[in-house]
Amino acid sequence: MKIVACNSNRPLAEAVAAACGLPLTNASVRRFADLEVFVEIHENVRGEDVFVVQSTSYPANDNLMELLITLDALRRASARRITAVIPYFGYARQDRKSGSRTPISAKLVANLITEAGADRVLTMDLHAAQIQGFFDIPVDNLFAAPLFSRDIQDRLAGRELMVVSPDVGGVVRARAIAARLNVDLAIIDKRRPRAGVSEVMNVIGEVEGRHCLLVDDIVDSGGTLCNAAEALLKNGAQSVGVYVTHGVFSGGAVARIGAAPIEMMTVTDSIQATEAVRVSRNLRQLTIAPLLAEAMKRISEESSVSSLFN
């Protein structure tokens, strides 16, 4: 078993390797003068079970190309099996035709990863579960729910909690955490006039006097979650916290969240934190390195991964 790190989230790859008790494979992923990506593997990987750790986060296209070229380099180096470990799968929000003459980019990216040489994919909290069907190779989609549930129980024990989905599409995800915590579930009824702009309409559920926890898979601009927090407080919630798997934080998201009435937003380190995230007053990170490491060891040993979902 060997672990190769690309450049999108080097600290996470190092933490995963440490949790596996292995050194990172000696490899270089660098740029030519015209910014072409060049990958060179400096160790023998013939016949090895190789895991490539790379989130396709910002800059998404550069990181995707690094992943594809690394997969091709390993395939040509005769690796026995190549697993693309993609903690954050970019382009996942383009999982259907949103209008006439628009692409299904998530399917295209799935095809590229497969053709580049991946034998299987390990990812986390896909934006849409049906993306697993875009691949013609095995896909293991891990969930942050067990990690979040344990953290909530450790940090917020004794509070009267309520889990809240910020939109109808996230109800299944929020319900899973509510069931683990044995607490009630509320839903935000939201209408989106145009892409990137959200308007909260109604809060479905009795949140008065509760400590509300918004649960989502991706925070991008932060507008939806900030609006939802304000709506919950207007409806009598005592406080609002947020748990999100992937912290994209584009544009002025960190400043927007810092100014919002959010007690604390917890995200995983599937995407490397910027300096603004690290110094923010109400943002914190949970590491997914032990979870990824355990899944990778089980894949290498051909044992069950599904038990990690419990």
Short mmCIF file of C-alpha atoms in Angstrom, two decimals:
data_model
loop_
_atom_site.label_atom_id
_atom_site.label_comp_id
_atom_site.label_asym_id
_atom_site.label_seq_id
_atom_site.Cartn_x
_atom_site.Cartn_y
_atom_site.Cartn_z
CA MET A 1 0.00 0.00 0.00
CA LYS A 2 1.37 3.41 -1.03
CA ILE A 3 -0.04 6.92 -0.61
CA VAL A 4 0.64 9.67 -3.14
CA ALA A 5 -0.17 13.30 -2.30
CA CYS A 6 -0.96 15.95 -4.88
CA ASN A 7 -0.94 19.65 -3.98
CA SER A 8 -4.54 20.58 -3.13
CA ASN A 9 -4.45 19.50 0.53
CA ARG A 10 -0.98 18.39 1.52
CA PRO A 11 -1.60 18.64 5.31
CA LEU A 12 -4.55 16.24 5.08
CA ALA A 13 -2.53 13.77 2.98
CA GLU A 14 0.30 13.88 5.54
CA ALA A 15 -2.17 13.30 8.39
CA VAL A 16 -3.74 10.37 6.54
CA ALA A 17 -0.31 8.82 5.90
CA ALA A 18 0.60 9.25 9.57
CA ALA A 19 -2.67 7.59 10.63
CA CYS A 20 -1.87 4.68 8.29
CA GLY A 21 1.65 4.44 9.71
CA LEU A 22 3.18 4.96 6.28
CA PRO A 23 5.40 7.62 4.69
CA LEU A 24 4.09 9.51 1.69
CA THR A 25 5.41 8.13 -1.58
CA ASN A 26 8.24 10.21 -2.99
CA ALA A 27 6.66 12.04 -5.93
CA SER A 28 6.76 15.51 -7.42
CA VAL A 29 3.82 17.42 -8.87
CA ARG A 30 5.08 20.62 -10.40
CA ARG A 31 4.50 23.14 -13.21
CA PHE A 32 6.39 24.01 -16.35
CA ALA A 33 6.89 27.68 -17.20
CA ASP A 34 3.58 27.78 -19.09
CA LEU A 35 1.84 26.16 -16.05
CA GLU A 36 1.49 22.73 -17.63
CA VAL A 37 1.30 20.07 -14.91
CA PHE A 38 4.14 17.55 -14.71
CA VAL A 39 4.13 14.54 -12.38
CA GLU A 40 7.01 12.21 -11.59
CA ILE A 41 6.87 9.22 -9.24
CA HIS A 42 10.32 8.67 -7.70
CA GLU A 43 9.62 5.22 -6.21
CA ASN A 44 8.84 1.84 -7.70
CA VAL A 45 5.06 1.29 -7.59
CA ARG A 46 4.85 -1.77 -9.86
CA GLY A 47 2.27 -4.16 -8.45
CA GLU A 48 1.41 -1.84 -5.56
CA ASP A 49 -1.99 -0.77 -4.17
CA VAL A 50 -1.74 3.03 -4.57
CA PHE A 51 -3.98 5.74 -3.11
CA VAL A 52 -3.88 9.26 -4.58
CA VAL A 53 -5.13 11.96 -2.17
CA GLN A 54 -6.43 15.05 -3.95
CA SER A 55 -9.46 17.28 -3.38
CA THR A 56 -10.68 19.01 -6.52
CA SER A 57 -11.24 22.29 -4.68
CA TYR A 58 -10.14 25.82 -5.69
CA PRO A 59 -8.46 26.14 -8.13
CA ALA A 60 -10.70 23.30 -9.25
CA ASN A 61 -9.39 22.89 -12.80
CA ASP A 62 -5.72 22.90 -11.78
CA ASN A 63 -6.32 20.37 -9.01
CA LEU A 64 -8.39 18.16 -11.29
CA MET A 65 -5.61 18.11 -13.89
CA GLU A 66 -3.06 17.23 -11.19
CA LEU A 67 -5.22 14.28 -10.19
CA LEU A 68 -5.73 13.07 -13.75
CA ILE A 69 -2.06 13.29 -14.67
CA THR A 70 -1.01 11.57 -11.43
CA LEU A 71 -3.43 8.73 -12.16
CA ASP A 72 -2.00 8.38 -15.66
CA ALA A 73 1.58 8.37 -14.33
CA LEU A 74 0.74 5.58 -11.88
CA ARG A 75 -1.07 3.52 -14.51
CA ARG A 76 1.93 3.76 -16.82
CA ALA A 77 4.17 2.80 -13.88
CA SER A 78 2.20 -0.51 -13.62
CA ALA A 79 0.54 0.06 -10.25
CA ARG A 80 -1.68 -2.95 -9.47
CA ARG A 81 -4.65 -0.89 -8.29
CA ILE A 82 -5.14 2.88 -8.15
CA THR A 83 -7.69 4.47 -5.83
CA ALA A 84 -8.51 8.16 -6.26
CA VAL A 85 -9.11 9.54 -2.75
CA ILE A 86 -11.12 12.70 -3.38
CA PRO A 87 -12.27 14.14 -0.01
CA TYR A 88 -14.09 16.97 -1.82
CA PHE A 89 -15.42 16.07 -5.26
CA GLY A 90 -15.58 19.28 -7.29
CA TYR A 91 -18.20 19.75 -10.03
CA ALA A 92 -20.61 17.65 -7.92
CA ARG A 93 -23.21 20.42 -8.02
CA GLN A 94 -23.45 20.01 -11.79
CA ASP A 95 -25.12 16.61 -11.52
CA ARG A 96 -28.06 17.25 -13.90
CA LYS A 97 -29.11 19.50 -16.76
CA SER A 98 -30.19 22.72 -15.06
CA GLY A 99 -31.53 24.17 -18.31
CA SER A 100 -31.45 23.81 -22.06
CA ARG A 101 -28.01 23.28 -23.64
CA THR A 102 -26.19 22.89 -20.30
CA PRO A 103 -23.68 20.15 -19.39
CA ILE A 104 -23.73 17.42 -16.77
CA SER A 105 -20.18 18.18 -15.70
CA ALA A 106 -20.10 15.72 -12.80
CA LYS A 107 -20.54 12.87 -15.30
CA LEU A 108 -17.77 14.26 -17.51
CA VAL A 109 -15.38 14.46 -14.54
CA ALA A 110 -16.30 10.89 -13.57
CA ASN A 111 -15.44 9.75 -17.10
CA LEU A 112 -12.11 11.60 -17.00
CA ILE A 113 -11.10 10.04 -13.68
CA THR A 114 -11.98 6.56 -14.93
CA GLU A 115 -10.18 6.98 -18.26
CA ALA A 116 -7.10 8.44 -16.55
CA GLY A 117 -6.58 5.14 -14.76
CA ALA A 118 -8.48 5.06 -11.46
CA ASP A 119 -9.72 1.59 -10.46
CA ARG A 120 -11.93 2.90 -7.67
CA VAL A 121 -12.87 6.17 -5.93
CA LEU A 122 -13.04 7.05 -2.24
CA THR A 123 -14.83 10.30 -1.48
CA MET A 124 -16.90 11.96 1.23
CA ASP A 125 -20.42 13.38 1.39
CA LEU A 126 -21.10 13.67 -2.34
CA HIS A 127 -23.45 16.56 -3.03
CA ALA A 128 -25.79 14.11 -4.78
CA ALA A 129 -25.62 10.39 -4.02
CA GLN A 130 -26.53 9.48 -7.60
CA ILE A 131 -23.10 10.69 -8.74
CA GLN A 132 -21.85 7.25 -7.63
CA GLY A 133 -23.77 5.92 -10.65
CA PHE A 134 -21.82 8.21 -12.99
CA PHE A 135 -18.76 5.99 -12.44
CA ASP A 136 -18.30 2.54 -13.99
CA ILE A 137 -15.84 1.70 -11.20
CA PRO A 138 -16.53 1.12 -7.47
CA VAL A 139 -17.18 4.26 -5.40
CA ASP A 140 -17.03 4.44 -1.60
CA ASN A 141 -18.89 7.52 -0.36
CA LEU A 142 -18.06 8.16 3.31
CA PHE A 143 -20.29 10.25 5.56
CA ALA A 144 -19.36 12.94 8.07
CA ALA A 145 -22.50 12.23 10.16
CA PRO A 146 -20.78 9.87 12.66
CA LEU A 147 -17.93 12.36 13.12
CA PHE A 148 -20.33 15.28 13.58
CA SER A 149 -22.57 13.35 15.96
CA ARG A 150 -19.67 12.51 18.28
CA ASP A 151 -18.45 16.11 18.24
CA ILE A 152 -21.92 17.46 19.02
CA GLN A 153 -22.31 15.04 21.93
CA ASP A 154 -18.90 16.07 23.30
CA ARG A 155 -19.36 19.84 22.91
CA LEU A 156 -23.07 20.44 23.37
CA ALA A 157 -24.19 17.83 25.89
CA GLY A 158 -27.01 19.09 28.11
CA ARG A 159 -28.45 21.58 25.61
CA GLU A 160 -31.94 21.18 24.18
CA LEU A 161 -30.89 20.62 20.58
CA MET A 162 -32.72 20.63 17.27
CA VAL A 163 -31.14 19.68 13.95
CA VAL A 164 -32.19 21.89 11.02
CA SER A 165 -31.89 21.29 7.29
CA PRO A 166 -31.24 24.60 5.45
CA ASP A 167 -33.29 23.39 2.46
CA VAL A 168 -35.55 20.55 1.41
CA GLY A 169 -32.75 18.83 -0.52
CA GLY A 170 -30.69 18.32 2.64
CA VAL A 171 -33.41 16.68 4.72
CA VAL A 172 -32.00 13.14 4.41
CA ARG A 173 -28.58 14.31 5.61
CA ALA A 174 -30.02 16.28 8.53
CA ARG A 175 -32.40 13.48 9.50
CA ALA A 176 -29.48 11.04 9.77
CA ILE A 177 -27.74 13.24 12.35
CA ALA A 178 -31.01 13.98 14.19
CA ALA A 179 -31.62 10.24 14.48
CA ARG A 180 -28.14 9.64 15.84
CA LEU A 181 -28.63 12.35 18.47
CA ASN A 182 -32.26 11.40 19.13
CA VAL A 183 -33.42 15.02 18.69
CA ASP A 184 -36.11 16.73 16.61
CA LEU A 185 -35.73 17.93 13.03
CA ALA A 186 -36.75 21.25 11.45
CA ILE A 187 -36.59 22.37 7.82
CA ILE A 188 -36.00 25.75 6.20
CA ASP A 189 -38.29 26.37 3.23
CA LYS A 190 -36.10 28.34 0.85
CA ARG A 191 -36.64 29.83 -2.57
CA ARG A 192 -33.66 30.66 -4.77
CA PRO A 193 -34.50 33.48 -7.25
CA ARG A 194 -31.22 32.94 -9.13
CA ALA A 195 -27.99 30.99 -8.76
CA GLY A 196 -26.01 31.98 -5.67
CA VAL A 197 -28.87 33.99 -4.13
CA SER A 198 -31.20 32.46 -1.53
CA GLU A 199 -34.22 33.82 0.28
CA VAL A 200 -35.58 32.12 3.38
CA MET A 201 -39.35 31.79 3.31
CA ASN A 202 -40.51 29.68 6.27
CA VAL A 203 -39.23 27.62 9.18
CA ILE A 204 -41.02 24.28 9.35
CA GLY A 205 -40.84 23.02 12.93
CA GLU A 206 -41.02 24.44 16.45
CA VAL A 207 -37.59 25.94 17.16
CA GLU A 208 -38.48 28.32 19.98
CA GLY A 209 -36.16 27.89 22.95
CA ARG A 210 -33.99 25.34 21.14
CA HIS A 211 -30.29 25.35 20.33
CA CYS A 212 -30.44 24.82 16.57
CA LEU A 213 -27.78 23.05 14.52
CA LEU A 214 -27.85 23.64 10.77
CA VAL A 215 -26.39 20.70 8.83
CA ASP A 216 -25.23 20.86 5.19
CA ASP A 217 -22.68 19.29 2.86
CA ILE A 218 -21.16 22.43 1.26
CA VAL A 219 -20.77 26.04 2.36
CA ASP A 220 -19.81 28.20 -0.62
CA SER A 221 -20.87 31.85 -0.41
CA GLY A 222 -22.46 31.26 3.00
CA GLY A 223 -25.61 33.20 2.11
CA THR A 224 -28.04 30.31 2.63
CA LEU A 225 -26.71 29.42 6.07
CA CYS A 226 -26.50 33.05 7.26
CA ASN A 227 -30.09 33.71 6.15
CA ALA A 228 -31.22 30.49 7.79
CA ALA A 229 -29.54 31.44 11.07
CA GLU A 230 -31.30 34.82 11.10
CA ALA A 231 -34.65 33.15 10.36
CA LEU A 232 -34.19 30.65 13.20
CA LEU A 233 -33.36 33.37 15.71
CA LYS A 234 -36.40 35.40 14.59
CA ASN A 235 -38.49 32.31 15.29
CA GLY A 236 -37.21 32.11 18.86
CA ALA A 237 -34.15 29.84 18.68
CA GLN A 238 -31.75 30.35 21.59
CA SER A 239 -28.64 29.92 19.44
CA VAL A 240 -27.56 28.65 16.04
CA GLY A 241 -24.56 26.46 15.24
CA VAL A 242 -23.58 24.97 11.88
CA TYR A 243 -21.98 21.70 10.81
CA VAL A 244 -20.80 21.48 7.18
CA THR A 245 -18.63 18.84 5.53
CA HIS A 246 -16.91 20.90 2.81
CA GLY A 247 -15.82 24.49 3.46
CA VAL A 248 -15.47 26.03 -0.01
CA PHE A 249 -15.75 29.64 1.29
CA SER A 250 -15.67 31.52 -2.01
CA GLY A 251 -15.63 35.30 -2.28
CA GLY A 252 -16.40 37.09 0.97
CA ALA A 253 -17.91 34.02 2.65
CA VAL A 254 -15.63 34.02 5.70
CA ALA A 255 -16.38 37.68 6.49
CA ARG A 256 -20.10 37.09 5.91
CA ILE A 257 -20.12 34.17 8.31
CA GLY A 258 -18.07 36.10 10.85
CA ALA A 259 -20.69 38.85 10.87
CA ALA A 260 -23.64 36.43 11.02
CA PRO A 261 -25.42 35.36 14.23
CA ILE A 262 -23.77 31.92 14.10
CA GLU A 263 -22.30 30.76 17.38
CA MET A 264 -19.85 28.35 15.71
CA MET A 265 -19.51 26.81 12.25
CA THR A 266 -17.68 23.48 12.17
CA VAL A 267 -16.25 22.19 8.88
CA THR A 268 -13.98 19.26 8.07
CA ASP A 269 -10.50 19.59 6.59
CA SER A 270 -11.56 18.01 3.28
CA ILE A 271 -10.50 21.38 1.82
CA GLN A 272 -7.35 23.03 3.14
CA ALA A 273 -8.20 26.01 5.34
CA THR A 274 -7.09 29.47 4.26
CA GLU A 275 -5.56 31.92 6.70
CA ALA A 276 -8.92 33.75 6.90
CA VAL A 277 -10.63 30.53 8.00
CA ARG A 278 -7.95 29.78 10.59
CA VAL A 279 -8.27 33.17 12.32
CA SER A 280 -12.05 33.51 12.09
CA ARG A 281 -13.84 33.88 15.42
CA ASN A 282 -16.62 31.40 14.64
CA LEU A 283 -15.03 28.81 12.33
CA ARG A 284 -13.35 25.59 13.41
CA GLN A 285 -12.15 22.45 11.63
CA LEU A 286 -12.54 18.75 12.40
CA THR A 287 -10.07 16.39 10.79
CA ILE A 288 -11.27 13.49 8.66
CA ALA A 289 -7.77 11.96 8.43
CA PRO A 290 -8.45 9.00 10.78
CA LEU A 291 -11.69 8.18 8.93
CA LEU A 292 -10.01 8.29 5.50
CA ALA A 293 -7.04 6.29 6.77
CA GLU A 294 -9.29 3.56 8.18
CA ALA A 295 -11.27 3.38 4.93
CA MET A 296 -8.08 3.14 2.89
CA LYS A 297 -6.70 0.34 5.08
CA ARG A 298 -9.96 -1.58 4.74
CA ILE A 299 -9.96 -1.16 0.96
CA SER A 300 -6.37 -2.39 0.80
CA GLU A 301 -7.21 -5.38 3.04
CA GLU A 302 -10.41 -6.12 1.07
CA SER A 303 -12.53 -5.79 4.23
CA SER A 304 -15.86 -4.00 4.84
CA VAL A 305 -16.02 -0.22 4.50
CA SER A 306 -19.75 0.08 5.16
CA SER A 307 -19.30 -0.46 8.90
CA LEU A 308 -17.61 2.96 9.03
CA PHE A 309 -21.02 4.48 8.31
CA ASN A 310 -22.31 3.39 11.73
#
